[in-house]
Coordinates of C-alpha atoms in Angstrom, one line a residue:
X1203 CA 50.8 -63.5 -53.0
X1204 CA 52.5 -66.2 -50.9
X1205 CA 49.9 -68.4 -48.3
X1206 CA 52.3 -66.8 -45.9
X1207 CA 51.5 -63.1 -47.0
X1208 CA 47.8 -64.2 -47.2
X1209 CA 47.3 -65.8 -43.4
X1210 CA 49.1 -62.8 -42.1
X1211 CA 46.6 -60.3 -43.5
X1212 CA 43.4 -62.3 -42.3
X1213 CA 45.2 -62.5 -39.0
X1214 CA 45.5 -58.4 -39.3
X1215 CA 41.8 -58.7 -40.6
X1216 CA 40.7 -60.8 -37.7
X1217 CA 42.2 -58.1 -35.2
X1218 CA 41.1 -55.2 -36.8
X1219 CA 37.4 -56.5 -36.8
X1220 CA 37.9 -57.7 -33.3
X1221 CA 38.7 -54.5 -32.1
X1222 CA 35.7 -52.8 -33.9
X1223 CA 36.9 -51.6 -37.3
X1224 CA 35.9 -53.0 -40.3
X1225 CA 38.0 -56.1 -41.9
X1226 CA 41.0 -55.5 -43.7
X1227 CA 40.4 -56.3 -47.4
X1228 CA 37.0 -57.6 -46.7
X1229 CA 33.9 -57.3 -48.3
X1230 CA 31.5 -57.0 -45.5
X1231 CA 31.4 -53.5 -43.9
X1232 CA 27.6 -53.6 -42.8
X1233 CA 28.3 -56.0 -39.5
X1234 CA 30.7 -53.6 -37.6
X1235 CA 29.0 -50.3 -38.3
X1236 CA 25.2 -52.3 -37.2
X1237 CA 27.5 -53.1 -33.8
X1238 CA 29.0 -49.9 -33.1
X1239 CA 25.7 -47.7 -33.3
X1240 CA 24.4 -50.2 -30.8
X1241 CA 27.0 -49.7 -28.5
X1242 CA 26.6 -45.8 -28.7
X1243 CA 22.7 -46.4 -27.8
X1244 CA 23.9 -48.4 -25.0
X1245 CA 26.2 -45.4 -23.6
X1246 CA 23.3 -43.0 -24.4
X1247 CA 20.8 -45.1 -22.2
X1248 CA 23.3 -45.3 -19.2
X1249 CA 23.4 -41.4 -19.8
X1250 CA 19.9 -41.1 -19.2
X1251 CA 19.4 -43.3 -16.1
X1252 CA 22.8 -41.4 -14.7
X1253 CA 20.9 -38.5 -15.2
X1254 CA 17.5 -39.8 -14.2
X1255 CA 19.3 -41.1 -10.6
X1256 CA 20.5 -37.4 -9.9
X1257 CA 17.4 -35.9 -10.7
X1258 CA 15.3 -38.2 -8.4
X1259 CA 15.6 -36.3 -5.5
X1260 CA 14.2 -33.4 -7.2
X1261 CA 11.6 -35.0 -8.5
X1262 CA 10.7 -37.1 -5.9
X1263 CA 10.6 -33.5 -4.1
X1264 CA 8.3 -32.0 -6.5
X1265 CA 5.8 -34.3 -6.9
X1266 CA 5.5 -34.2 -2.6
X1267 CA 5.5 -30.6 -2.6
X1268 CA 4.2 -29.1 -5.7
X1269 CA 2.2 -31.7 -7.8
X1270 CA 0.3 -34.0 -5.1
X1271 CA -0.9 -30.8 -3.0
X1272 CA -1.9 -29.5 -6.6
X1273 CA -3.8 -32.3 -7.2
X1274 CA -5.3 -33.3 -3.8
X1275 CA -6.4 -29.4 -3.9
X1276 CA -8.8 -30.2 -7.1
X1277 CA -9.9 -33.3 -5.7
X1278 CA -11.0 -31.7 -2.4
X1279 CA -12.1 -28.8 -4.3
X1280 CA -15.0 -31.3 -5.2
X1281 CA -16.6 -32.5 -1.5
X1282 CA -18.0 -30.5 1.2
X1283 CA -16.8 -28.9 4.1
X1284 CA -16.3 -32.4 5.8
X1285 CA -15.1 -34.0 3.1
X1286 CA -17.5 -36.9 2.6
X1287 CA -20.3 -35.1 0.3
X1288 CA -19.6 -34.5 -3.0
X1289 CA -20.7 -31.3 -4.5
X1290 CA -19.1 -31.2 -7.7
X1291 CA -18.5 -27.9 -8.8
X1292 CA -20.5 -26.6 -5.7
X1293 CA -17.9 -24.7 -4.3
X1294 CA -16.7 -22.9 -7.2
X1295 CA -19.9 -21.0 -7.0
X1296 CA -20.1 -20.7 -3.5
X1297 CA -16.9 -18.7 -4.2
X1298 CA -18.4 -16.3 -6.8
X1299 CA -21.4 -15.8 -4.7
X1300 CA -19.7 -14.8 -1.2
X1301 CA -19.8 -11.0 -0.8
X1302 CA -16.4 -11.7 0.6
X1303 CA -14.7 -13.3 -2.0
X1304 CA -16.0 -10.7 -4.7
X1305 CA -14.3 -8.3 -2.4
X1306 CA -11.4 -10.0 -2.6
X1307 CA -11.0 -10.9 -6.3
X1308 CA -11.9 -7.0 -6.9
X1309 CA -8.7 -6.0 -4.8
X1310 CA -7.0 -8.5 -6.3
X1311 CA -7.3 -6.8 -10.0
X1312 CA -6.6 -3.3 -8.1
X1313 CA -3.5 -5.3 -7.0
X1314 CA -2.2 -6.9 -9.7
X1315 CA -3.2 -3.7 -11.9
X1316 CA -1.2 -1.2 -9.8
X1317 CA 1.4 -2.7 -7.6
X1318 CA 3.8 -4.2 -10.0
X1319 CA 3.0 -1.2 -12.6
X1320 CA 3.8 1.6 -10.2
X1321 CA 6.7 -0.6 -9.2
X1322 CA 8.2 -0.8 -12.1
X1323 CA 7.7 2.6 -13.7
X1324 CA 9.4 4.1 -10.1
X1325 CA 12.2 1.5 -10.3
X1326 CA 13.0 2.4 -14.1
X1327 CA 13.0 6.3 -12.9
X1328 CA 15.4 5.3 -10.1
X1329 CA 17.2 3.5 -12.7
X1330 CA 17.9 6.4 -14.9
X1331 CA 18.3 9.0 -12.7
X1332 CA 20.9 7.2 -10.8
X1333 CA 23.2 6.9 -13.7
X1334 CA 23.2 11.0 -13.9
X1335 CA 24.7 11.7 -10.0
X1336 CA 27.6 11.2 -8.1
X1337 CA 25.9 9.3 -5.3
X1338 CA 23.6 7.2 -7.7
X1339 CA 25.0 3.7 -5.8
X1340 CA 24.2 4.9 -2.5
X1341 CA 21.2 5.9 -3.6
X1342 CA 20.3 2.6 -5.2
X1343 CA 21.7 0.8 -1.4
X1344 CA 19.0 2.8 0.4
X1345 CA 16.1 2.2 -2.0
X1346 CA 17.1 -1.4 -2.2
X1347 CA 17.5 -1.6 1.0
X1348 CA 13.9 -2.2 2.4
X1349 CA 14.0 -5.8 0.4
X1350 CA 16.3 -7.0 3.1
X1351 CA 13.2 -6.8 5.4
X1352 CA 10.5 -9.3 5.7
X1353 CA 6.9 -9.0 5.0
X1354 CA 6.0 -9.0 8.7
X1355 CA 8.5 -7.1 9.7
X1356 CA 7.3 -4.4 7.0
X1357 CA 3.9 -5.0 7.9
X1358 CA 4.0 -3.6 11.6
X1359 CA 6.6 -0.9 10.4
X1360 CA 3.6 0.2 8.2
X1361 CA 0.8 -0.6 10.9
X1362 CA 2.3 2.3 12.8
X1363 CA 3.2 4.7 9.7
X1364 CA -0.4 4.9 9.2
X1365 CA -1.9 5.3 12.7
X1366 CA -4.1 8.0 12.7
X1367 CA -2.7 9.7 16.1
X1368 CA -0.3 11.8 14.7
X1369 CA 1.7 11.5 18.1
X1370 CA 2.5 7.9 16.4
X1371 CA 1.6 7.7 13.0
X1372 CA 4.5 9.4 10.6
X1373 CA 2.0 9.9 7.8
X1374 CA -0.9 11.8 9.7
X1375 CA 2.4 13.8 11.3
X1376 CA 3.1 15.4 8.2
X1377 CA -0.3 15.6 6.7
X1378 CA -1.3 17.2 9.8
X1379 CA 1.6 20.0 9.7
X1380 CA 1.5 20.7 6.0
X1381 CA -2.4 21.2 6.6
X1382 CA -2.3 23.3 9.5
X1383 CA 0.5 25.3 8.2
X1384 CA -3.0 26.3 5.7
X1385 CA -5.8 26.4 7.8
X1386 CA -5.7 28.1 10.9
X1387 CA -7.0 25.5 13.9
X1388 CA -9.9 26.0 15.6
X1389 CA -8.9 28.7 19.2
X1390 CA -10.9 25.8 21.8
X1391 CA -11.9 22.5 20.1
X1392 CA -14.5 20.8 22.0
X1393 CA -15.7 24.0 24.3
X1394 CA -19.2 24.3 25.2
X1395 CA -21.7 26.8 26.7
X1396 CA -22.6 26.3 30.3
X1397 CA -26.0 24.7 30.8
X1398 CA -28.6 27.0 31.6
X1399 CA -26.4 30.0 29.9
X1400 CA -28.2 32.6 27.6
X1401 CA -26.0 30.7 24.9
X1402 CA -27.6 27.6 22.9
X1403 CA -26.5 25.5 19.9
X1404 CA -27.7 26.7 16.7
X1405 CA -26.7 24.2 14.3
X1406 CA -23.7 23.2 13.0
X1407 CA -21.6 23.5 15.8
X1408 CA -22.2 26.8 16.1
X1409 CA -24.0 28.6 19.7
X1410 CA -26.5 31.8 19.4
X1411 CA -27.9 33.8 22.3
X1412 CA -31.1 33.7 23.0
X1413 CA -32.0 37.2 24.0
X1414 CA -30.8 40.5 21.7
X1415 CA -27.7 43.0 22.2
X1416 CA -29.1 46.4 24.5
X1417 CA -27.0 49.3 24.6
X1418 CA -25.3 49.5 27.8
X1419 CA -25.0 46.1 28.7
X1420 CA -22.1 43.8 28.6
X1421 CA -22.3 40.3 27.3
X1422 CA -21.8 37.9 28.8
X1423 CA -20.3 34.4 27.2
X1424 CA -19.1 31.7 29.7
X1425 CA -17.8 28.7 28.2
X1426 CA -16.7 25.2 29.7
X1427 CA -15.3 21.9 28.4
X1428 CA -12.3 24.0 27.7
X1429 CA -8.9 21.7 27.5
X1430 CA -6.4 23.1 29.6
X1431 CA -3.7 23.1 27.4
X1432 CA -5.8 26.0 25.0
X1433 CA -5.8 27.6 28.1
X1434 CA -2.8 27.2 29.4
X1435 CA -0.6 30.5 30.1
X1436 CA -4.1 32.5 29.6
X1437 CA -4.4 35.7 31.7
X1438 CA -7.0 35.9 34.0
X1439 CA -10.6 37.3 32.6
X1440 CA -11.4 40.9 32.9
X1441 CA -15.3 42.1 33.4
X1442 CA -15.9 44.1 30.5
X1443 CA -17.1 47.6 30.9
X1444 CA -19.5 49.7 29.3
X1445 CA -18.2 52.2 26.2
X1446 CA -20.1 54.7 24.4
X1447 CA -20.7 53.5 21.0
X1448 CA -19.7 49.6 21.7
X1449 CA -21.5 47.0 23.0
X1450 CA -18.6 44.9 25.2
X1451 CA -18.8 41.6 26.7
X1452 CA -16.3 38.9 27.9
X1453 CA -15.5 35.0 27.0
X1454 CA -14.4 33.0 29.8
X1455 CA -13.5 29.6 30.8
X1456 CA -16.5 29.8 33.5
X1457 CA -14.7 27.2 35.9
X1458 CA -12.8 27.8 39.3
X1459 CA -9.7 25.3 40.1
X1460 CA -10.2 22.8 43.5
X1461 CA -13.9 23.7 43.1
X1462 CA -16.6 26.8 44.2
X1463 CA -17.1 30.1 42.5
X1464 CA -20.4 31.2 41.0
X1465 CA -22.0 30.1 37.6
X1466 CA -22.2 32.6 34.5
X1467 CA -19.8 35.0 37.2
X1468 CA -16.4 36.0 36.7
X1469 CA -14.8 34.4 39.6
X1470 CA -11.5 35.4 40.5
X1471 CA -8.8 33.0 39.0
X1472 CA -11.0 32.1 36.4
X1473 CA -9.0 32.1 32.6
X1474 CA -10.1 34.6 29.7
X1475 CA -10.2 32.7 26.5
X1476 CA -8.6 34.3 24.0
X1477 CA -8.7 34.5 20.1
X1478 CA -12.5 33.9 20.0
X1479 CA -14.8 34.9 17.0
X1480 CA -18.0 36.8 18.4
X1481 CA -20.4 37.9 15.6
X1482 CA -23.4 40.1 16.1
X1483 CA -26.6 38.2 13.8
X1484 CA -29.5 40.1 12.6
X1485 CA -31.9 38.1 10.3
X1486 CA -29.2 35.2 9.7
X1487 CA -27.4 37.7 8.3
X1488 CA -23.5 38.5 10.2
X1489 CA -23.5 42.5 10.3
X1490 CA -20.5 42.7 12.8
X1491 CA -17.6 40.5 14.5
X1492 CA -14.9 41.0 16.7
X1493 CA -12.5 38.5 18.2
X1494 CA -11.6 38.4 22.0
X1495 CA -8.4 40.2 24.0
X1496 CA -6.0 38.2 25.4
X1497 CA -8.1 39.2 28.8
X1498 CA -11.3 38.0 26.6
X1499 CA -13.0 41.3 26.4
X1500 CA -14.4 42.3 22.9
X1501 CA -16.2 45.3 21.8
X1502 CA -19.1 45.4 18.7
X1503 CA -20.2 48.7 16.9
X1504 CA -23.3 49.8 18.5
X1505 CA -24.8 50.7 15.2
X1506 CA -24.8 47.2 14.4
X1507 CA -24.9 45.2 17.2
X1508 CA -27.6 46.7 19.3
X1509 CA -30.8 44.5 18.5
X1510 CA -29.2 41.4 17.0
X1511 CA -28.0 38.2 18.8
X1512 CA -24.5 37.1 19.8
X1513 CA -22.9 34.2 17.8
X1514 CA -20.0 32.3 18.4
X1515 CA -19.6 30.3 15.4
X1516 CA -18.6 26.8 14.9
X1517 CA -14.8 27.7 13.6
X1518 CA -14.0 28.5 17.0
X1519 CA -14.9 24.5 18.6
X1520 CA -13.9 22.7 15.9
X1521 CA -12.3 19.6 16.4
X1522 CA -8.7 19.0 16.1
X1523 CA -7.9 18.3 12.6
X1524 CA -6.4 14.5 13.1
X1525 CA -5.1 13.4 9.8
X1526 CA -6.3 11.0 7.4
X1527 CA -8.0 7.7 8.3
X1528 CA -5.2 5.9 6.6
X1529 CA -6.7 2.3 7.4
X1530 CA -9.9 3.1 7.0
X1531 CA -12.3 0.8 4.7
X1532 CA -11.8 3.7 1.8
X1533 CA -8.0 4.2 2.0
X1534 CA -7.1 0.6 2.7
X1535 CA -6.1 -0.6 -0.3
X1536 CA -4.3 1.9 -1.7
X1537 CA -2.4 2.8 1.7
X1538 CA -1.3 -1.5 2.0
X1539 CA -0.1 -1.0 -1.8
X1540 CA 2.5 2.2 -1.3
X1541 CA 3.9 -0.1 1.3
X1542 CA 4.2 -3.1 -1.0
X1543 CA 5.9 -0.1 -3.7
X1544 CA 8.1 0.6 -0.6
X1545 CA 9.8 -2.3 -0.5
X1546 CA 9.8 -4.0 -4.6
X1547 CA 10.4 -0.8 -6.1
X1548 CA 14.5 -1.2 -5.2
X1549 CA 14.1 -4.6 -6.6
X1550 CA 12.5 -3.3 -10.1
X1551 CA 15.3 -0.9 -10.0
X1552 CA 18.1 -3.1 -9.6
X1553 CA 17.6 -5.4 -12.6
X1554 CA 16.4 -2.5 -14.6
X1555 CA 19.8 -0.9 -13.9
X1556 CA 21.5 -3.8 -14.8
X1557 CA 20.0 -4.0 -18.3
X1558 CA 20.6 -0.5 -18.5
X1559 CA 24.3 -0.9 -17.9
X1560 CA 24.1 -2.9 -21.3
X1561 CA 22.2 -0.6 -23.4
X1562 CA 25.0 0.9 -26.2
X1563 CA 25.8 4.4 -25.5
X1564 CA 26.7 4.9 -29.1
X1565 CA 23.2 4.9 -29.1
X1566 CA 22.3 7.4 -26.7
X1567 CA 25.1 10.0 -27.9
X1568 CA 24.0 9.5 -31.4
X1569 CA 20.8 10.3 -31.0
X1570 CA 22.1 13.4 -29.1
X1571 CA 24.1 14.3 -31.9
X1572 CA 21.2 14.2 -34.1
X1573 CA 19.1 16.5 -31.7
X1574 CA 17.2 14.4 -29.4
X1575 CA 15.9 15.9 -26.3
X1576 CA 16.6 13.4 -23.4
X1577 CA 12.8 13.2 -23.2
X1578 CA 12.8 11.7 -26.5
X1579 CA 16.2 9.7 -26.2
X1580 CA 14.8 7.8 -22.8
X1581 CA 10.6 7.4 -24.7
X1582 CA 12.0 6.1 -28.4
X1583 CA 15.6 4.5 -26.9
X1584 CA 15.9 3.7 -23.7
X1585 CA 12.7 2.2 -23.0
X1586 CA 12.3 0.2 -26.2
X1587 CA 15.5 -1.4 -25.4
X1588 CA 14.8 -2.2 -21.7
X1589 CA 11.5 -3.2 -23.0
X1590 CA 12.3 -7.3 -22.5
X1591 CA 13.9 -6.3 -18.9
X1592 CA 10.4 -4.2 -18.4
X1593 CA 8.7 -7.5 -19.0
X1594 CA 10.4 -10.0 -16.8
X1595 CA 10.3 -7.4 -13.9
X1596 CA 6.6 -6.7 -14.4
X1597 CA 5.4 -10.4 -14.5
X1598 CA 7.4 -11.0 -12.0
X1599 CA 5.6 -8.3 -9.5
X1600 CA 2.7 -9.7 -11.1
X1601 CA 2.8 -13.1 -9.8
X1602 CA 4.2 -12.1 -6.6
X1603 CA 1.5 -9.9 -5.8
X1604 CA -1.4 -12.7 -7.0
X1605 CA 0.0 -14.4 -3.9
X1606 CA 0.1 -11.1 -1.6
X1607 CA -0.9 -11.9 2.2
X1608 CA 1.6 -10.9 4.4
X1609 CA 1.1 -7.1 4.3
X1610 CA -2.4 -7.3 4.4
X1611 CA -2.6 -9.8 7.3
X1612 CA -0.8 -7.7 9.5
X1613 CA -1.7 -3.6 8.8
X1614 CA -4.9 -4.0 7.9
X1615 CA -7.3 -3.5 11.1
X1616 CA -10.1 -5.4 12.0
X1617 CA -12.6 -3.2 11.0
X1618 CA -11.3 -3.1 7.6
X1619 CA -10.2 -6.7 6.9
X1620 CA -13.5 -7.3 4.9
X1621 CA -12.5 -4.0 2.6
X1622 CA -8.8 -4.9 2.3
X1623 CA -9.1 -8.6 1.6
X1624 CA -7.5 -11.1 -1.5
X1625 CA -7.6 -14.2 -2.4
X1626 CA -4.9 -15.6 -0.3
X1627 CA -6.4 -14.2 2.6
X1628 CA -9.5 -15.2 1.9
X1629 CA -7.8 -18.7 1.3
X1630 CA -5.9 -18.8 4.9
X1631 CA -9.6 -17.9 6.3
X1632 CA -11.6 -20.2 4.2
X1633 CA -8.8 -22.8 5.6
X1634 CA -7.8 -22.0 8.8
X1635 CA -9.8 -19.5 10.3
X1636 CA -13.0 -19.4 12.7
X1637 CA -15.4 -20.5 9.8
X1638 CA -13.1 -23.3 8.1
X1639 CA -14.3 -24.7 4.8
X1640 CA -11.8 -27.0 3.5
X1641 CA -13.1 -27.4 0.1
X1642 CA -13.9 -23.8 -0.4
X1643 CA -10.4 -23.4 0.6
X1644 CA -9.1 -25.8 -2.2
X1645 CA -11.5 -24.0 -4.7
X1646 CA -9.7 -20.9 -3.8
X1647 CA -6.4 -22.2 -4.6
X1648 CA -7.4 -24.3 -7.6
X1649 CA -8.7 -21.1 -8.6
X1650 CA -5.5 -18.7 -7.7
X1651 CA -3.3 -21.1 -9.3
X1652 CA -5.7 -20.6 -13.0
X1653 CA -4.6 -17.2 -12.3
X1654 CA -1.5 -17.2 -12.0
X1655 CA -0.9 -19.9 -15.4
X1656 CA -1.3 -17.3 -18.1
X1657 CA 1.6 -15.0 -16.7
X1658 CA 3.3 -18.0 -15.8
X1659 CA 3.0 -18.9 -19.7
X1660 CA 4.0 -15.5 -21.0
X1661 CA 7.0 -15.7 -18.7
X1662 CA 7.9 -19.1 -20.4
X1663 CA 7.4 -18.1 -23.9
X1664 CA 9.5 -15.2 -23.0
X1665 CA 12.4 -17.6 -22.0
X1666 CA 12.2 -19.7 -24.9
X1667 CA 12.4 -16.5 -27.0
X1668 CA 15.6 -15.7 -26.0
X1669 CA 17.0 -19.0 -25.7
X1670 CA 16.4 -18.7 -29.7
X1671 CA 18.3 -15.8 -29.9

């Protein structure tokens, strides 16, 4: 090769290297390749500090709003209600021996126990019922549509469902009409002898007369305290007259209007009450019983009547039957959980919809084919292959209600707070209330937030699981 030819190829050599590649013709191929990987480290660090500059904000939002409140929670956890003694642990007993608290983290596990399950199992019936109708997506819009309300909002919607007037509260409404529509209601609620009248109270709500039945004689049975709507339309009361073979009497409302008339006397004006039992009672035994005209008159076999005593029993003064004490220390609980189920269940039934709208129907037919009942195609088909959409619904609910407040801040009354509260109630009280306790507070929350970490870390695990897949 000519010296020409030669100094032209180390000039190509020289180029080549200089612009990264290795020499032409040259022996040494280490020394490029050592500075090229060095130069991709470099572009990979820029990466990362590119990427570390966007994600500031966020983090630098994080660690004000998640992890320094975290962590100044455990550190007050640790002093006193002042915040210059420390008590160590203190307050985590504190919190295990309040009566209070125990109440609490009892409702809690009713909570966390029932809420999200009888969410979920109502929102994967929705679910699948929906997909056999014509109107299955209006439907869905109206069970759904109670998530578009806020907790407060649902909160006083439910403080009135549950009033126990049923002139306001829905719930008592119908209770009260399906369980009058079964029992008959008491004629007079509330009605009363008239002091100094042969009648007296003889236990149980029930009034006896004090002297026996004669032949011959009419009884007698005035009444007062009588509302005037039960005696509203009511014809006016008739003196009842003697009949062979009968002992007669009359019931009255034993009051004249604007005033005057005579006591135990039928006064003209004066209202019959009508529909009243009278029994005739000999040795505690009944051995007659009639039940009042519409002009209150009432006749008794002779046979039987004549030497026992007159009782109007306790059916006839009942009191109005006013519902269910929805909001009462018993019913609380559960009443403050069917509204939380009124407004999540159209949010269980939404995503379990969706992954329904995946599930193969090859699936479902075949098994039809085979001979499946739908009973068995929805237990060993359906469900098993909603099962991971089961999950992330339920430990969703699940951590959601660990942090329920709203609802039970607002319809729970006063006299029932103490039986309906949580731990993030208790936490707002501890905290904020007339008794504040800062550092029981923190333990509180230090403490909610260890229960809410193992669903939090099944949820996670669940994730990475299907990242895998």
């Amino acid at each position: 090769m000519s010296d020409a030819g030669a100094g032209a190829g180390a000039d190509a050599g020289a180029v080549v290297a200089a612009e990264g590649g290795p020499p032409v013709g040259g022996p040494a191929v280490g020394g490029p390749a050592v500075g090229g990987g060095a130069r991709r480290r470099a572009v990979a660090g820029s990466r990362r500090w590119v990427a570390v500059v966007f994600l500031l904000p966020a983090l630098v939002l994080l660690g004000a709003l998640v992890v320094y409140p975290i962590g100044f929670s455990v550190y007050r956890s640790l002093f006193d209600a002042s915040g210059n003694g420390f008590v160590g642990l203190g307050n985590y007993g504190a919190m295990f021996s309040d009566e209070g608290i125990r109440t609490a983290l009892k409702n809690n596990v009713v909570w966390v126990v029932v809420a999200p399950a009888v969410s979920t199992a109502l929102g994967l019936i929705f679910a699948v019922l929906t997909e056999r109708v014509r109107w299955g997506t209006a439907f869905k819009l109206v069970v759904f549509m109670p998530m578009a309300i806020s907790m407060l909002a649902a909160g006083i919607i439910f403080r009135l469902v549950y009033d126990q007037d049923p002139q306001r509260g829905v719930a008592d409404a119908v209770w009260v009409a399906v369980h009058d529509t079964f029992a008959e209601p008491a004629p007079f609620p509330g009605a009363k002898p008239r002091p100094n009248a042969d009648l007296r109270a003889s236990g149980g709500g029930a009034f006896t007369g004090r002297s026996v039945v004669r032949a011959g004689v009419p009884v007698d049975l005035p009444l007062v305290a009588v509302q005037s709507s039960d005696v509203r339309g009511a014809r006016p009361a008739v003196a009842a007259r003697p009949r062979a073979g009968q002992v007669t009497g009359t019931a009255w409302l034993d009051f004249t209007r604007g005033g005057g008339g005579r006591p135990n006397v039928i006064d003209p004006g004066e209202k019959a009450l009508a529909g009243l039992t009278v029994e005739a009672v000999k040795g505690g035994r009944v051995v007659a019983s009639a039940v009042t005209a519409a002009d209150g008159t009432f006749a008794l076999p002779a046979a039987e009547a004549v030497g026992a005593r007159v009782r109007l029993p306790a059916a006839n003064f009942a009191a109005a039957y006013n519902g269910v004490d929805w909001l009462g220390p018993a019913l609380v609980t559960p009443a403050i959980i069917g509204s939380y189920v009124w407004m999540w269940a159209g949010f269980a039934m939404v995503l379990i919809a969706a992954g329904l709208a995946g599930v193969p129907r090859e699936l479902l037919e075949a098994a039809r084919v085979d001979g499946a009942g739908e009973w068995q195609v929805f237990r060993r088909i359906t469900v098993p292959l909603l099962a991971p959409v089961l999950v992330v619904v339920l430990v969703t609910l699940m951590i959601n209600v660990l942090k329920i407040f709203d609802l039970v801040y607002i319809i729970a009354p006063g006299s029932s707070l103490r039986s309906a509260n949580v731990l993030a109630l208790q936490l707002f009280q501890s905290s904020f209330g007339t008794d504040v306790d800062e550092g029981l507070g923190s333990a509180i929350a230090v403490f909610l937030l260890v229960l809410v970490m193992p669903v939090m870390y099944v949820n996670l695990r669940r994730i990475r699981k299907e990242r895998r897949r």
